[in-house]
Coordinates of C-alpha atoms in Angstrom, one line a residue:
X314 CA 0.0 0.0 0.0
X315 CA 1.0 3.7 -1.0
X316 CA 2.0 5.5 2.4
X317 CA 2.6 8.8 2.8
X318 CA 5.2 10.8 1.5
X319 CA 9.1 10.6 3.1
X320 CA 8.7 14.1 4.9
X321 CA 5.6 14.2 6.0
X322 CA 5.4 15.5 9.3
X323 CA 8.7 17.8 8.9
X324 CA 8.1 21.4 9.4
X325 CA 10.4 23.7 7.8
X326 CA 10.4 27.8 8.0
X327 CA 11.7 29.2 5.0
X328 CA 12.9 32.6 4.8
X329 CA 11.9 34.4 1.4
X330 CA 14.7 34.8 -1.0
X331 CA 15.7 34.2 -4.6
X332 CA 16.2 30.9 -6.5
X333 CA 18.0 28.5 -4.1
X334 CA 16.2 29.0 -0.7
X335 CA 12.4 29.0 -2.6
X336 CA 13.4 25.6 -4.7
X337 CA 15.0 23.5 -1.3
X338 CA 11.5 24.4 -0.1
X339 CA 10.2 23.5 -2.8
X340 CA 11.4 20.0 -2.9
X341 CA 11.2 19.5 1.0
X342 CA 7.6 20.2 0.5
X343 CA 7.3 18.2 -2.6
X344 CA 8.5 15.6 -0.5
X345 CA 5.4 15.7 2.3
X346 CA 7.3 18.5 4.5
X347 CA 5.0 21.1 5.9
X348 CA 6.6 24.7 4.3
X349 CA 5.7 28.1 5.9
X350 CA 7.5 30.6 4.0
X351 CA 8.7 34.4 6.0
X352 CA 7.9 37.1 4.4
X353 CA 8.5 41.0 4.6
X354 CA 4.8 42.4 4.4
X355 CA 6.1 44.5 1.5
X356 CA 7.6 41.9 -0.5
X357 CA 6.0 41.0 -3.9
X358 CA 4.6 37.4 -4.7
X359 CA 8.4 37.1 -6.6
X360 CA 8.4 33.6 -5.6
X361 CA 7.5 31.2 -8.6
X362 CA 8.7 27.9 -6.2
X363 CA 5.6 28.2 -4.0
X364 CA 4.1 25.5 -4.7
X365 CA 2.1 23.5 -1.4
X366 CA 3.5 26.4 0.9
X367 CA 2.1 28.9 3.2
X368 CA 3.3 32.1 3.9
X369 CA 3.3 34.7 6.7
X370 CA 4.6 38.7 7.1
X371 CA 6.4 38.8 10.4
X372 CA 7.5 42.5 11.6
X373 CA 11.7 41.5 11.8
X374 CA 12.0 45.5 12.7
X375 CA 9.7 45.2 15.9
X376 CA 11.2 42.9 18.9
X377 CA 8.1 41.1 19.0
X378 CA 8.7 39.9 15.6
X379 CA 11.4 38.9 16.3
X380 CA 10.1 36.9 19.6
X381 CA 7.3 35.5 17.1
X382 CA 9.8 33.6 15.4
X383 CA 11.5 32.8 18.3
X384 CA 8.5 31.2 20.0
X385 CA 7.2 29.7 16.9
X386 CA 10.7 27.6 16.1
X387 CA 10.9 26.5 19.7
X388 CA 7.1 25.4 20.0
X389 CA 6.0 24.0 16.9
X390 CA 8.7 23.1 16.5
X391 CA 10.5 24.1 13.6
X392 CA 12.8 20.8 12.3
X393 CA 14.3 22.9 9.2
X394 CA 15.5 26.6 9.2
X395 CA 16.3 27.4 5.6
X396 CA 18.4 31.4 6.0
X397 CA 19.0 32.0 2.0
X398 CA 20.7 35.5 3.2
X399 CA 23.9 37.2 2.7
X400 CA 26.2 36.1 5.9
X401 CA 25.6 38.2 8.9
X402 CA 22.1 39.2 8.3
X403 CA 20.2 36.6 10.8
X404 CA 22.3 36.5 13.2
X405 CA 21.8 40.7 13.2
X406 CA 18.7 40.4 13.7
X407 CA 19.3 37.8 16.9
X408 CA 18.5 34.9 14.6
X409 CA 21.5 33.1 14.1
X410 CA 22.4 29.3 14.3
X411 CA 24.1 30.3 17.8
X412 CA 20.9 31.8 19.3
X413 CA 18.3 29.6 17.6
X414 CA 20.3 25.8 18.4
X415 CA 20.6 27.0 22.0
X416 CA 17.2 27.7 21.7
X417 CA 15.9 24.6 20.1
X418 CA 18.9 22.1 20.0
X419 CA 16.9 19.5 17.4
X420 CA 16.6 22.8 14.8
X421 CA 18.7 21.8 11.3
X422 CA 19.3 25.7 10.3
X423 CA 20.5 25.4 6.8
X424 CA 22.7 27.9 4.8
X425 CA 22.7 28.6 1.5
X426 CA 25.0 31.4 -0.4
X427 CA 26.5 32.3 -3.3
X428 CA 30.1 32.6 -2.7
X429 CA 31.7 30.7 0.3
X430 CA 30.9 32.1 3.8
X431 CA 34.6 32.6 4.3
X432 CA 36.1 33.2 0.9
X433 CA 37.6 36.2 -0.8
X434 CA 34.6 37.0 -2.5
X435 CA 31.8 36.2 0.7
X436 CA 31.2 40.1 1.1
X437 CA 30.1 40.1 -2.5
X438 CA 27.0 40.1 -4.2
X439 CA 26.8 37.7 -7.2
X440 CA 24.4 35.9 -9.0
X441 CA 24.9 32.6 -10.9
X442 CA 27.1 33.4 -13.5
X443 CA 29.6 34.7 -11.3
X444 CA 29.4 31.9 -9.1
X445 CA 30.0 30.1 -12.0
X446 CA 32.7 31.8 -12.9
X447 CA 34.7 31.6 -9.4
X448 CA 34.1 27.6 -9.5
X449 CA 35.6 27.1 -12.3
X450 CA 32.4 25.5 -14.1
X451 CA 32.1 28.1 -16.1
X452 CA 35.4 27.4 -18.1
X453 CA 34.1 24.0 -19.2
X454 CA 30.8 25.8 -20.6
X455 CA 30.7 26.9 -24.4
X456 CA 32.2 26.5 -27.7
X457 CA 36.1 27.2 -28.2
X458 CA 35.9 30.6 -30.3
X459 CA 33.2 32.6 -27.9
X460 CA 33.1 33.4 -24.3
X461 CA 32.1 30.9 -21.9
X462 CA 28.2 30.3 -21.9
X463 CA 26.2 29.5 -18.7
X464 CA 23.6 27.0 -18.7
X465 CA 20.6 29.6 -18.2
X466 CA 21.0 29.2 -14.2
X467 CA 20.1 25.7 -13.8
X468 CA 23.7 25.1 -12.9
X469 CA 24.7 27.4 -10.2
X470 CA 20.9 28.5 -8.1
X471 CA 19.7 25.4 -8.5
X472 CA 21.7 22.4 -9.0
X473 CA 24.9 23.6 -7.2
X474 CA 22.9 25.8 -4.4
X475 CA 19.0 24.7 -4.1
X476 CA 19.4 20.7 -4.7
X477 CA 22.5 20.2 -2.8
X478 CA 21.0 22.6 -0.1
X479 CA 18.4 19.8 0.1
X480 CA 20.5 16.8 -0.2
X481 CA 22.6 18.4 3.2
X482 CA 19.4 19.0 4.7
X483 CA 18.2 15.1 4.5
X484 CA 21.6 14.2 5.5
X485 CA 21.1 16.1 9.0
X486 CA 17.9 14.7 9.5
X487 CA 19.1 11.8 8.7
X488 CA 21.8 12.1 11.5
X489 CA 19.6 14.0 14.0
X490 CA 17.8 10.4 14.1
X491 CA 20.9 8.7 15.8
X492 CA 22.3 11.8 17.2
X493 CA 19.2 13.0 18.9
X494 CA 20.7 16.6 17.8
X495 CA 20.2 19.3 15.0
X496 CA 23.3 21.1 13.2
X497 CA 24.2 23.6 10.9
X498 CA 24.3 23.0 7.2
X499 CA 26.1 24.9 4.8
X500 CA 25.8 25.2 1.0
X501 CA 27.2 27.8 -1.6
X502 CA 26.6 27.7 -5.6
X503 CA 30.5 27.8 -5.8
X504 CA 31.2 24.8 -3.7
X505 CA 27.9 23.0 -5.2
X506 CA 28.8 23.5 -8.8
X507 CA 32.3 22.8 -8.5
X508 CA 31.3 19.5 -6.8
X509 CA 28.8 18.9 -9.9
X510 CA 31.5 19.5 -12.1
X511 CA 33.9 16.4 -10.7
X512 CA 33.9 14.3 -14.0
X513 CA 35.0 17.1 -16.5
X514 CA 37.5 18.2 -13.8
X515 CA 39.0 15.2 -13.2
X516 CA 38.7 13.9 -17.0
X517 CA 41.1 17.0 -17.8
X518 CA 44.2 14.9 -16.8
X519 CA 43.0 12.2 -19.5
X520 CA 42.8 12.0 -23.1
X521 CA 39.0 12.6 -22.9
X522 CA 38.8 16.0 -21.8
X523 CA 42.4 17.5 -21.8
X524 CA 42.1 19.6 -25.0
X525 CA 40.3 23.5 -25.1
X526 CA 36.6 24.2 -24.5
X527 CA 34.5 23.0 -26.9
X528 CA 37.3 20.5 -28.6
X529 CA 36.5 17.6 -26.4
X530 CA 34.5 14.2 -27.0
X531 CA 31.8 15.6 -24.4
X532 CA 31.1 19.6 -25.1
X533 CA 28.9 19.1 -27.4
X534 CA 31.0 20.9 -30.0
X535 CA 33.6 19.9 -31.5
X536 CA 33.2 15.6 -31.6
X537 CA 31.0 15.1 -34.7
X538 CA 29.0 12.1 -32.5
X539 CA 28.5 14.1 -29.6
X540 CA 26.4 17.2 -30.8
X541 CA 22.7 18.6 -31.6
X542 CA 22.0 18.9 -35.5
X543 CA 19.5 21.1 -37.2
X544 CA 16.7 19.5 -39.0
X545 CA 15.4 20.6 -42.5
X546 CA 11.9 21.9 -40.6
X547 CA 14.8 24.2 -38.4
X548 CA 14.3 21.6 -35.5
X549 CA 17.4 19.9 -33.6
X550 CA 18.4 16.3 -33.0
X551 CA 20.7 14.9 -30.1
X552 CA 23.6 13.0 -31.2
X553 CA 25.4 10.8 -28.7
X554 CA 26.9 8.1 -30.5
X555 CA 29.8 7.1 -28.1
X556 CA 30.6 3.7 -28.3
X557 CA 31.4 2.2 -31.7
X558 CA 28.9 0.1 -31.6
X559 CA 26.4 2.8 -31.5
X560 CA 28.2 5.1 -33.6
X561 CA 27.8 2.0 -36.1
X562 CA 24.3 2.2 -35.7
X563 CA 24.1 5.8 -36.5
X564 CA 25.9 5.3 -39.6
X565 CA 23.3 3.0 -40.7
X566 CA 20.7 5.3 -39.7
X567 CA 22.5 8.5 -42.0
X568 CA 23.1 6.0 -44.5
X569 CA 26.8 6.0 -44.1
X570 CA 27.9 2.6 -43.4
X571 CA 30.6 0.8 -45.2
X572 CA 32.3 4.4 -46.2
X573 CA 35.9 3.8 -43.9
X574 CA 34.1 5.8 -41.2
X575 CA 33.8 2.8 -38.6
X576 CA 37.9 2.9 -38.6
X577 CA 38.7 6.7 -39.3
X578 CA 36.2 8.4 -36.5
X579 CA 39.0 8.6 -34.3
X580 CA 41.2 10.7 -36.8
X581 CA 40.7 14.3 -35.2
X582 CA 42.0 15.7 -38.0
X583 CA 38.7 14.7 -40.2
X584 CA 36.7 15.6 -37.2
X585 CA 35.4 19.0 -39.4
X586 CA 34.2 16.9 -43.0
X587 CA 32.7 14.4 -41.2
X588 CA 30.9 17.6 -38.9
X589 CA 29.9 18.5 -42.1
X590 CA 29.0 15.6 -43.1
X591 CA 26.1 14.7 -40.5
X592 CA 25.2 18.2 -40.6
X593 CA 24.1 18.3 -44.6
X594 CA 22.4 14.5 -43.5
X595 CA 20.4 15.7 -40.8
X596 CA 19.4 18.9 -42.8
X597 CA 18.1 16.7 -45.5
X598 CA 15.0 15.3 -43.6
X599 CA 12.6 17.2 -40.9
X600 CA 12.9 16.5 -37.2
X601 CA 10.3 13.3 -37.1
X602 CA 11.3 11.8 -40.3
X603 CA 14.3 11.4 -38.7
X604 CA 12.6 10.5 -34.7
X605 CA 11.0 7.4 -37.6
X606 CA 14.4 6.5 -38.4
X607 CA 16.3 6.3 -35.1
X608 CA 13.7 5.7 -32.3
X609 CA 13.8 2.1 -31.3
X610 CA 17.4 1.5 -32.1
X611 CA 21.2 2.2 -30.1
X612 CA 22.1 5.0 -32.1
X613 CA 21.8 7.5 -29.6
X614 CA 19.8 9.7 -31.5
X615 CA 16.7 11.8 -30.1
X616 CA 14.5 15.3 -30.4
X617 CA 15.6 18.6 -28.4
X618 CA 12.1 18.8 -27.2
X619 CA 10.8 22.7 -26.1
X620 CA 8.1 23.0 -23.5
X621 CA 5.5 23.6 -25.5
X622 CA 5.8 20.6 -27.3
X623 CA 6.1 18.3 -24.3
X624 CA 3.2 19.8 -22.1
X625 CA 0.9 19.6 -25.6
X626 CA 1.7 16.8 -27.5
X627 CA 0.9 13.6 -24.9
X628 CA 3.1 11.0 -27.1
X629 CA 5.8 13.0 -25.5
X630 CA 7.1 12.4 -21.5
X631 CA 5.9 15.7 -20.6
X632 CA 3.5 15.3 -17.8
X633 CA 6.2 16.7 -14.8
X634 CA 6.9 13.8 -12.4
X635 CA 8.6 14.2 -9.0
X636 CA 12.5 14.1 -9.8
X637 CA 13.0 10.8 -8.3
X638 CA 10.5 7.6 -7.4
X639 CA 9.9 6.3 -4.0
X640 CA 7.7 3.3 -4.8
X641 CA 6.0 3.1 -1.1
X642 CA 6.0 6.1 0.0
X643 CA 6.4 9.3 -3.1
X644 CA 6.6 12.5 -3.8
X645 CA 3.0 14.3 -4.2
X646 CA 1.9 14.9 -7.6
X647 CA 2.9 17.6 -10.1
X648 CA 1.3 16.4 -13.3
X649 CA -2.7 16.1 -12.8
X650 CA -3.1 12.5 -14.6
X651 CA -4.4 9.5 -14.1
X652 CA -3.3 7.2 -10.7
X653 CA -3.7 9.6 -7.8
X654 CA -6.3 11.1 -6.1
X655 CA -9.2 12.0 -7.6
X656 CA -8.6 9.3 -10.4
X657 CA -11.0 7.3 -9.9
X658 CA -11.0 3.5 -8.5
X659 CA -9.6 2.2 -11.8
X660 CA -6.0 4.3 -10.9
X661 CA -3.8 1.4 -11.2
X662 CA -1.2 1.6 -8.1
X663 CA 1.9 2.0 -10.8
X664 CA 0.4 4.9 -11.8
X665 CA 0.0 6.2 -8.1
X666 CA 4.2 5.1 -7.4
X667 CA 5.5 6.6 -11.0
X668 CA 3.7 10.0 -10.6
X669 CA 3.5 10.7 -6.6
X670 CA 0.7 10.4 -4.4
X671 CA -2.5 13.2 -4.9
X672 CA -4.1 14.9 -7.6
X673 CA -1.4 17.0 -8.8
X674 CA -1.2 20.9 -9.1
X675 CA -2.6 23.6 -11.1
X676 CA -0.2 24.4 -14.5
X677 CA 0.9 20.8 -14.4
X678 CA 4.3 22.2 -13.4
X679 CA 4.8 24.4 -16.2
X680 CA 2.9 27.3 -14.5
X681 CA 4.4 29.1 -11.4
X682 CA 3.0 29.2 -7.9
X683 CA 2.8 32.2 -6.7
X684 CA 2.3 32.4 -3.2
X685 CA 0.5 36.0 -2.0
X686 CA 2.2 37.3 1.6
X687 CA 0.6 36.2 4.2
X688 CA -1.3 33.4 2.2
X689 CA -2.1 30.2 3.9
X690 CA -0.1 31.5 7.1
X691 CA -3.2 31.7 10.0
X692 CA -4.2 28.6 8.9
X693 CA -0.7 26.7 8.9
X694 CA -0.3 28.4 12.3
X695 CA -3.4 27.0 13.3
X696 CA -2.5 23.8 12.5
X697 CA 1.3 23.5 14.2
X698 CA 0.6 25.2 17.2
X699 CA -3.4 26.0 17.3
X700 CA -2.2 29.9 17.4
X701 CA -5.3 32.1 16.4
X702 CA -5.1 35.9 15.1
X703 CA -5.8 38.3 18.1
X704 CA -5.2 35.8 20.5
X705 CA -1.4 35.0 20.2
X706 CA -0.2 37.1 17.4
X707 CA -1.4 40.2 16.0
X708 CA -0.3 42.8 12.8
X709 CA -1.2 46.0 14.8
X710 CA 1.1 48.0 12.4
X711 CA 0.6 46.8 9.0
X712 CA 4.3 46.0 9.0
X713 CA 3.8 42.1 9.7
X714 CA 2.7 39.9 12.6
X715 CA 4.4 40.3 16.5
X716 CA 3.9 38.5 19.0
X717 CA 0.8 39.7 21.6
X718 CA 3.0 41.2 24.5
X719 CA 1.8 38.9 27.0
X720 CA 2.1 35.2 25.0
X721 CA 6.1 36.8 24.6
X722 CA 8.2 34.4 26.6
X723 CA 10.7 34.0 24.7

């Protein structure tokens, strides 16, 4: 039987911030964890990774903000702190991991940056790019003529800051269980990319990635079998023909076969006419004339896919799935299919394990969430610690919620 999902029963108070901080909280509450975000009451619904949160405006300027906070982490209580801030601004405000782990010693209060906490650049703002930059990444990025190209910023907020914010999160859960105690986690889009990056980096000491950017069998630029190709409808084609017995098969696929190619691919020096070569082959046919060709078979051949066609076209794997499968107890939903909740009592359980557990969200996870301040946040109050507007907290100011003077013990 389907159970619940992993985190369910995890509280976590999110601080609002850009990219990294909103996605961890994103996944933990994917996941089953409970999510109240922390707004300013003068911040805009920015956040697009809002998805199964609630938020609340808390006065930080006014003490009992401040104490609101307080009292909420130690009485709920709080399991996960996520502080997506510059260093030195919670603690500032008499938030820090010193203060709040006295306070509540089970509290994981995890750290995510841009630069490293205690590098040259820490004092620095940044954004992705230059994270990227600083972690060397970057340099493996792009073709060998041009300047280095960034990923959009998939690398640096979210795979090297937001994901690996999450996978250091689990881990101190996941070590409060024997240790009985909470810790600080730290994670920066420097540390996390450059960690990402491990293979290229290392592979630079062997033959297959010690030449320039963009001249190696793996950057998708200069190794004729390793490459997207334009189509004659102005589509693109992946091409990652590797081994030689698929590079055979993709011969036979272009029509190539039999023409000394099997024997000469590793000749770098021909690495431009045969370039050429698969370029005029693949401009010679549309997209899916070719998809008829090479689906079903080892050539390594397949579609670049854009959005649109994946979230209209349902031959296509575009119904948005948790990123991985936990077969007895997943992720909820994102795509609203069949299996699930709602689905009826013919939703086969596969369907349930493969997609996550409920009936998915609204945009299928191509829309964002956008989560108003203040949204959700009496009732998620409510629920962890049966606090009630008027009673325990109040927003006498407009600024954000305090604490009432008198429920102030911390």
């Amino acid at each position: 039987m389907v159970g619940a999902p992993p985190l369910t029963g995890i509280k976590v108070l999110e601080f609002a911030g850009l990219a990294p901080g909103p996605f961890a909280g994103m996944t933990l509450a994917d996941a089953g964890a409970s999510v109240l975000r922390v707004n300013r009451h003068d911040d805009p619904p920015q956040d697009m990774l809002a998805r199964r949160k609630a938020s609340v405006a808390v006065d930080l300027k006014d003490p009992r903000g401040i104490a609101l906070l307080k009292q909420l982490i130690a009485s709920a209580p709080i399991d996960v702190l996520i502080d997506p801030f510059r260093p030195g601004v919670l603690e500032r405000l008499g938030l820090g991991p010193q203060e709040l782990l006295r306070l509540h010693p089970r509290l994981v209060y995890a750290r995510v940056t841009g630069y490293r906490r205690d590098g040259r650049y820490a004092a620095m703002a940044g954004h992705d790019i230059n994270y990227l930059g600083v972690s060397g990444a970057l340099s493996l990025l792009g073709p060998p003529d041009r300047p280095p190209q960034p990923p959009v910023n998939i690398l640096g907020d979210f795979a090297g800051g937001g994901a690996t914010l999450v996978q250091g999160i689990l881990l101190a859960l996941l070590a409060r269980e024997r240790s009985s105690s909470g810790q600080v986690v730290e994670a920066n889009m420097v540390d996390g990319s450059s960690y990402l990056a491990s293979f290229p980096r290392m592979a630079r000491a062997t033959p297959l990635g010690d030449k320039p950017r963009g001249r190696n069998a793996l950057d998708a630029v200069g190794c004729p079998w390793y490459r997207c190709y334009e189509t004659a409808d102005a589509r693109f084609v992946t091409v990652g023909a590797l081994e030689p017995k698929f590079f055979a098969e993709l011969l036979r696929g272009l029509g190539l076969e039999g023409q000394g190619w099997e024997e000469e691919r590793g000749d770098e020096a021909r690495w431009p006419e045969l370039r050429a070569l698969f370029a005029e082959r693949f401009r010679a046919r549309t997209r899916e004339a070719w998809e008829a060709v090479f689906d079903g078979t080892d050539a390594c051949v397949a579609p670049v896919l854009d959005y649109d066609e994946l979230r209209s076209d349902p031959r296509r794997e575009g119904d948005q799935r948790p990123a991985v499968t936990l077969r007895e107890t997943p992720w909820y939903a994102v795509h609203r299919g069949e299996g699930g909740e709602g689905a009826g009592a013919g939703a086969k359980l596969v369907d349930v394990a493969d997609r996550g557990q409920g009936g998915g969200v609204e945009g299928e996870g191509y829309d964002p969430t956008l989560l108003d301040v203040g949204e959700g946040g009496d009732e998620m109050l409510g629920t962890w610690l049966g606090w009630k507007r008027g009673t325990h907290y109040e927003d006498a100011s407009g600024r954000g919620l305090t604490l009432i003077s008198d429920k102030a013990k911390i």
